[in-house]
Coordinates of C-alpha atoms and ligand atoms in Angstrom, one line a residue:
M192 CA 159.2 196.3 27.8
N193 CA 156.5 193.8 28.7
S194 CA 157.3 190.4 27.2
F195 CA 154.0 188.8 28.2
P196 CA 151.6 187.5 25.6
K197 CA 149.0 190.1 24.7
V198 CA 145.9 189.9 26.9
L199 CA 143.1 189.3 24.7
Q200 CA 140.4 192.0 24.8
I201 CA 137.2 190.4 26.3
D202 CA 134.3 191.6 24.3
N203 CA 131.1 189.9 23.0
N204 CA 133.1 188.5 20.0
A205 CA 135.5 186.4 21.9
S206 CA 134.8 182.7 21.4
W207 CA 135.3 180.2 24.2
Q208 CA 138.1 178.8 22.3
Q209 CA 140.0 182.0 22.1
L210 CA 139.4 182.6 25.9
L211 CA 140.5 179.1 26.7
S212 CA 143.8 179.6 24.7
H213 CA 144.5 183.0 26.3
T214 CA 144.6 182.1 29.9
I215 CA 147.0 183.9 32.4
N216 CA 149.8 181.4 33.0
D217 CA 152.6 183.6 34.3
P218 CA 152.8 184.7 38.0
Q219 CA 154.3 188.0 37.1
Q220 CA 151.5 188.9 34.7
L221 CA 148.8 187.9 37.2
I222 CA 150.3 190.1 39.8
D223 CA 150.7 192.9 37.4
L224 CA 147.2 192.7 36.0
L225 CA 145.6 192.4 39.4
E226 CA 147.9 195.1 40.9
L227 CA 149.1 192.7 43.7
P228 CA 152.2 193.4 45.9
Q229 CA 155.3 192.2 44.3
D230 CA 156.0 190.3 47.6
F231 CA 153.8 187.6 46.4
L232 CA 155.8 186.8 43.2
Q233 CA 158.3 184.3 44.4
G234 CA 155.8 182.4 46.4
A235 CA 153.5 182.1 43.3
I236 CA 156.5 180.9 41.3
N237 CA 157.3 178.2 43.8
G238 CA 153.7 177.1 44.2
A239 CA 153.3 176.8 40.4
R240 CA 156.2 174.7 39.9
E241 CA 154.1 171.5 40.9
F242 CA 151.0 172.7 39.7
A243 CA 150.8 175.5 37.2
L244 CA 149.0 178.7 37.3
K245 CA 146.1 179.1 35.1
V246 CA 143.3 181.6 35.0
P247 CA 140.8 182.4 32.2
Q248 CA 140.3 186.1 31.7
P249 CA 136.4 186.2 32.3
Y250 CA 137.3 184.8 35.9
L251 CA 140.1 187.2 36.1
S252 CA 137.7 190.1 35.6
K253 CA 135.7 189.1 38.7
I254 CA 138.8 189.4 41.0
K255 CA 139.0 192.7 42.8
K256 CA 142.3 194.5 42.0
G257 CA 144.9 195.0 44.7
D258 CA 143.1 192.8 47.1
I259 CA 145.3 189.7 48.3
N260 CA 142.3 188.2 50.2
D261 CA 139.8 188.3 47.4
P262 CA 137.9 184.9 47.7
L263 CA 138.3 184.1 43.8
L264 CA 142.1 185.0 43.8
R265 CA 142.8 182.7 46.7
Q266 CA 141.5 179.9 44.5
V267 CA 144.0 180.4 41.8
L268 CA 147.0 182.2 43.3
P269 CA 149.9 179.7 43.8
I270 CA 151.6 180.3 47.1
N271 CA 154.7 179.0 48.9
T272 CA 152.7 177.0 51.5
E273 CA 151.7 174.6 48.8
T274 CA 155.4 173.3 48.7
E275 CA 155.2 172.2 52.3
Q276 CA 155.0 168.5 53.1
V277 CA 152.2 167.9 55.5
S278 CA 151.4 164.4 56.9
G279 CA 148.2 162.9 55.6
Y280 CA 148.2 165.1 52.4
I281 CA 148.9 162.9 49.5
T282 CA 148.7 162.8 45.8
D283 CA 145.7 160.5 45.2
P284 CA 143.6 161.3 48.2
L285 CA 140.5 159.5 46.9
A286 CA 142.5 156.3 45.8
E287 CA 141.3 156.7 42.4
M288 CA 144.1 154.8 40.9
D289 CA 142.4 151.8 42.5
A290 CA 139.3 152.3 40.5
N291 CA 141.1 153.3 37.2
H292 CA 140.1 150.0 35.4
H293 CA 141.0 151.3 32.1
D294 CA 142.7 154.4 30.7
G295 CA 140.3 157.2 31.0
L296 CA 137.8 155.3 33.2
I297 CA 137.1 155.3 36.9
H298 CA 134.3 153.0 38.3
K299 CA 133.8 153.8 41.9
Y300 CA 130.2 153.4 42.6
T301 CA 127.5 150.9 41.6
G302 CA 125.5 152.1 38.6
R303 CA 127.7 155.0 37.4
V304 CA 131.1 155.3 35.7
L305 CA 133.3 158.4 35.4
I306 CA 135.1 159.1 32.1
I307 CA 138.2 161.4 32.4
M308 CA 137.7 162.9 28.7
T309 CA 140.7 165.3 29.0
G310 CA 143.3 166.4 31.5
A311 CA 142.8 170.1 30.4
C312 CA 141.0 172.6 32.5
A313 CA 140.2 176.3 31.8
I314 CA 141.4 177.1 35.2
N315 CA 143.8 175.4 37.7
C316 CA 142.1 175.5 41.2
R317 CA 144.7 175.3 43.9
Y318 CA 142.7 172.9 46.0
C319 CA 142.0 170.4 43.1
F320 CA 142.0 166.8 44.4
R321 CA 143.2 165.7 40.9
R322 CA 146.1 168.3 40.9
H323 CA 148.5 165.3 40.6
F324 CA 146.4 162.9 38.5
P325 CA 148.4 161.1 35.8
Y326 CA 146.4 162.5 32.9
Q327 CA 149.1 161.6 30.4
E328 CA 148.5 157.8 31.4
N329 CA 144.7 158.3 30.8
R330 CA 144.5 159.7 27.2
L331 CA 141.4 158.7 25.7
G332 CA 142.5 157.9 22.1
P333 CA 140.3 155.9 19.8
E334 CA 141.7 152.4 21.1
Q335 CA 141.2 153.4 24.7
W336 CA 137.7 154.9 23.9
Q337 CA 136.6 151.6 22.3
Q338 CA 137.8 149.8 25.6
V339 CA 135.7 152.1 27.7
L340 CA 132.6 151.4 25.5
D341 CA 133.3 147.8 25.6
Y342 CA 133.4 147.9 29.4
L343 CA 130.3 149.9 29.6
K344 CA 128.4 147.4 27.2
S345 CA 129.5 144.4 29.3
D346 CA 128.0 145.8 32.5
P347 CA 124.2 146.3 32.4
S348 CA 124.2 147.5 35.9
I349 CA 125.7 150.8 34.8
S350 CA 122.9 153.4 34.1
E351 CA 124.9 156.7 34.2
V352 CA 127.9 158.0 32.6
I353 CA 129.7 161.0 34.2
L354 CA 131.8 163.2 31.8
S355 CA 134.8 164.4 33.9
G356 CA 138.3 165.5 33.6
G357 CA 140.1 167.9 33.6
D358 CA 137.1 169.6 32.4
P359 CA 135.0 167.6 29.8
L360 CA 133.8 170.9 28.3
A361 CA 137.5 171.8 27.6
T362 CA 137.0 169.5 24.6
S363 CA 135.3 170.3 21.2
D364 CA 131.6 170.0 20.4
E365 CA 132.6 167.6 17.6
R366 CA 134.3 165.3 20.0
L367 CA 131.7 165.5 22.6
E368 CA 128.9 164.8 20.0
K369 CA 130.8 161.7 18.9
M370 CA 131.2 160.3 22.4
I371 CA 127.6 161.0 23.3
T372 CA 126.4 159.3 20.1
D373 CA 128.6 156.3 20.9
L374 CA 127.1 156.1 24.4
E375 CA 123.6 156.6 23.3
R376 CA 124.1 153.2 21.4
I377 CA 124.4 151.3 24.7
P378 CA 120.8 150.5 25.6
H379 CA 121.3 150.4 29.4
L380 CA 122.7 153.8 29.8
K381 CA 119.9 156.2 30.9
R382 CA 121.7 159.3 32.1
L383 CA 124.6 161.7 31.2
R384 CA 126.1 163.8 33.8
I385 CA 128.6 166.6 33.0
H386 CA 130.7 167.7 35.8
T387 CA 132.2 171.2 34.7
R388 CA 133.6 174.5 36.0
L389 CA 133.9 175.9 32.5
P390 CA 130.6 177.6 32.3
V391 CA 131.6 179.2 35.6
V392 CA 134.9 180.6 34.5
I393 CA 134.1 181.0 30.8
P394 CA 130.5 181.4 30.4
Q395 CA 130.8 181.8 26.6
R396 CA 131.4 177.8 26.5
I397 CA 127.6 177.3 26.5
T398 CA 126.9 177.9 22.9
P399 CA 123.6 177.2 20.8
N400 CA 125.5 174.4 19.2
F401 CA 126.5 172.8 22.5
V402 CA 123.0 173.2 23.9
S403 CA 121.6 171.6 20.7
I404 CA 123.8 168.6 21.0
L405 CA 122.2 167.9 24.6
Q406 CA 118.8 168.7 23.2
R407 CA 119.1 166.0 20.6
S408 CA 120.6 163.4 23.0
R409 CA 118.2 160.6 24.2
F410 CA 119.7 160.8 27.6
D411 CA 118.3 162.6 30.7
N412 CA 120.9 165.1 31.0
V413 CA 122.5 166.6 34.1
M414 CA 125.1 169.2 34.4
V415 CA 126.9 169.7 37.8
L416 CA 128.7 173.1 37.9
H417 CA 131.4 173.9 40.4
A418 CA 131.1 177.4 41.9
N419 CA 132.5 178.0 45.5
H420 CA 131.5 181.8 46.1
P421 CA 128.7 184.1 45.1
N422 CA 131.2 186.4 43.2
E423 CA 131.5 183.6 40.7
I424 CA 127.8 183.9 39.7
D425 CA 126.6 186.8 37.7
H426 CA 123.8 187.5 34.9
Q427 CA 125.8 185.4 32.4
T428 CA 125.3 182.5 34.7
S429 CA 121.5 182.9 34.5
E430 CA 121.6 183.4 30.8
L431 CA 123.5 180.2 30.1
V432 CA 121.3 178.2 32.6
T433 CA 118.1 179.4 30.8
Q434 CA 119.7 178.0 27.5
L435 CA 120.5 174.6 29.1
K436 CA 116.9 174.3 30.4
T437 CA 115.6 174.8 26.9
A438 CA 117.5 171.4 26.4
N439 CA 115.8 170.0 29.5
V440 CA 119.1 169.8 31.2
T441 CA 119.0 169.7 35.2
V442 CA 121.5 172.1 36.5
L443 CA 123.1 171.5 39.9
N444 CA 126.0 172.9 41.7
Q445 CA 128.8 171.5 43.9
S446 CA 131.1 173.5 45.9
V447 CA 134.1 172.8 48.2
L448 CA 134.3 174.3 51.6
L449 CA 137.7 176.3 51.6
K450 CA 139.2 178.2 54.2
G451 CA 139.5 181.9 53.3
V452 CA 137.1 181.4 50.4
N453 CA 133.7 180.5 51.6
D454 CA 133.9 179.3 55.2
S455 CA 131.2 181.6 56.5
V456 CA 127.7 181.1 56.9
E457 CA 126.7 184.5 55.4
T458 CA 128.7 183.6 52.1
L459 CA 127.3 180.1 51.8
Q460 CA 123.7 181.3 52.3
Y461 CA 124.3 184.1 49.5
L462 CA 125.8 181.5 47.4
S463 CA 122.9 179.1 47.6
E464 CA 120.4 182.0 47.2
K465 CA 122.3 183.3 44.1
L466 CA 122.5 179.9 42.6
F467 CA 118.9 179.4 42.9
H468 CA 118.1 182.8 41.5
S469 CA 120.2 181.7 38.4
G470 CA 118.1 178.6 38.1
I471 CA 120.7 176.3 39.8
L472 CA 120.1 173.8 42.7
P473 CA 122.8 173.5 45.3
Y474 CA 123.8 169.9 45.4
Y475 CA 127.0 169.2 47.3
L476 CA 129.2 171.1 49.8
F477 CA 132.3 168.9 50.0
T478 CA 134.9 169.2 52.6
L479 CA 138.6 169.4 51.3
D480 CA 140.0 166.2 50.0
P481 CA 143.5 165.7 51.8
V482 CA 145.4 166.4 48.5
K483 CA 149.2 167.4 48.7
G484 CA 149.7 171.2 48.4
A485 CA 146.2 172.3 49.5
H486 CA 146.2 171.8 53.5
H487 CA 145.9 175.5 53.9
F488 CA 142.3 175.3 52.6
N489 CA 141.4 172.8 55.2
I490 CA 138.5 173.3 57.8
S491 CA 138.1 170.7 60.5
D492 CA 134.9 168.4 60.1
E493 CA 133.8 170.0 63.6
H494 CA 134.1 173.4 62.2
A495 CA 132.4 172.4 58.9
I496 CA 129.5 170.9 60.7
E497 CA 129.1 174.0 63.0
I498 CA 129.0 176.2 59.9
F499 CA 126.5 173.9 58.1
S500 CA 124.1 173.8 61.1
K501 CA 123.9 177.6 61.3
L502 CA 123.2 177.6 57.5
Q503 CA 120.4 174.7 57.9
A504 CA 118.6 177.2 60.3
L505 CA 118.7 180.0 57.6
L506 CA 117.7 178.3 54.5
P507 CA 114.7 176.3 53.3
G508 CA 115.7 172.5 52.7
Y509 CA 115.9 172.9 49.0
L510 CA 118.7 175.5 49.1
L511 CA 120.8 173.3 51.4
P512 CA 123.5 171.4 49.7
K513 CA 124.5 168.0 51.3
L514 CA 127.8 168.6 53.4
A515 CA 129.8 165.5 52.5
R516 CA 133.1 163.8 52.4
E517 CA 134.4 161.4 49.9
I518 CA 136.3 158.5 51.7
P519 CA 138.0 155.8 49.7
D520 CA 136.3 152.3 49.4
R521 CA 132.9 153.5 50.8
P522 CA 129.9 152.7 48.5
S523 CA 128.9 156.3 48.3
K524 CA 129.8 159.8 49.6
T525 CA 129.7 160.1 53.4
L526 CA 127.3 162.7 54.7
L527 CA 128.6 164.7 57.7
H528 CA 125.4 166.1 58.8
K529 CA 122.3 164.4 59.5
Ligands
SF4_159 S1 138.2 172.9 37.1 FE1 137.8 171.0 38.3 S2 139.4 169.4 37.6 FE2 140.1 171.6 36.9 S3 141.5 172.2 38.4 FE3 139.6 173.2 38.9 S4 138.7 171.7 40.3 FE4 140.3 170.5 39.4

């Protein structure tokens, strides 16, 4: 008899909170639901030991059953290769601990500061550069939040706050609203940027209440979504972007160039076109950060530039994301293509 927790029926009534708390976390359950060969079970169990499996059901429903090469499946299925030690692949590839000035705060670049609002995500992406991030040591309780606010107040050069994580939208509207209100009291802050994958993997997250919180904010609001493949975008994406635009939110997308997922000119062209059709502008196409456990997604810079050059010849400039890599200690992202 099946001992897994019951899979929540996805219907129009399922709230984002229900979907967030009913993610698929068990390798056997994922394999059974997607009708994948049982040979992949042990690899999935091994790969999930260091970084757990987590897939929300709306995302699961976009994966083709029985297809081990599905580009969305490859982003979430743990495999044995993740357990291999590979030289150069480390736990903190962007040296974020050096910029972690206070719990929950990372200050890397002039003028903007990143806040780790939560360690929670709706999905665990196998290539995530923060898959080893010490979220437990970066909890933003009331005391730590006050320290972050004091830090922001003391530096008038900071004009933009980036809410990140984990996924900042994994937190409640009430908490988000309180934090945004606190930030609004700091006069030199002008922009609020939210980096999130949640609207892509659980579109129900963009509720009228959340939109109205942004609408009431005095900030210029930017939301940077994270979609890597055109199959992640559908009619719900267009609908949520339409709602965000009623609150004057600028919606952008960043992707990671991943071997076996989106490393083809056709896929990236279609992704840009589909994003734009949904009201989203392509922003960045990052090469893989060398994080331990993700080496199998890597594409050499030379190959990345070759793909990008072909993409450039096919798309108008406004549909072309910037091909970039983040290199620790540099004052900005490093563009790989001129
Ligand atoms: S949603 Fe973002 S932070 Fe969370 S695992 Fe995926 S890439 Fe990492």
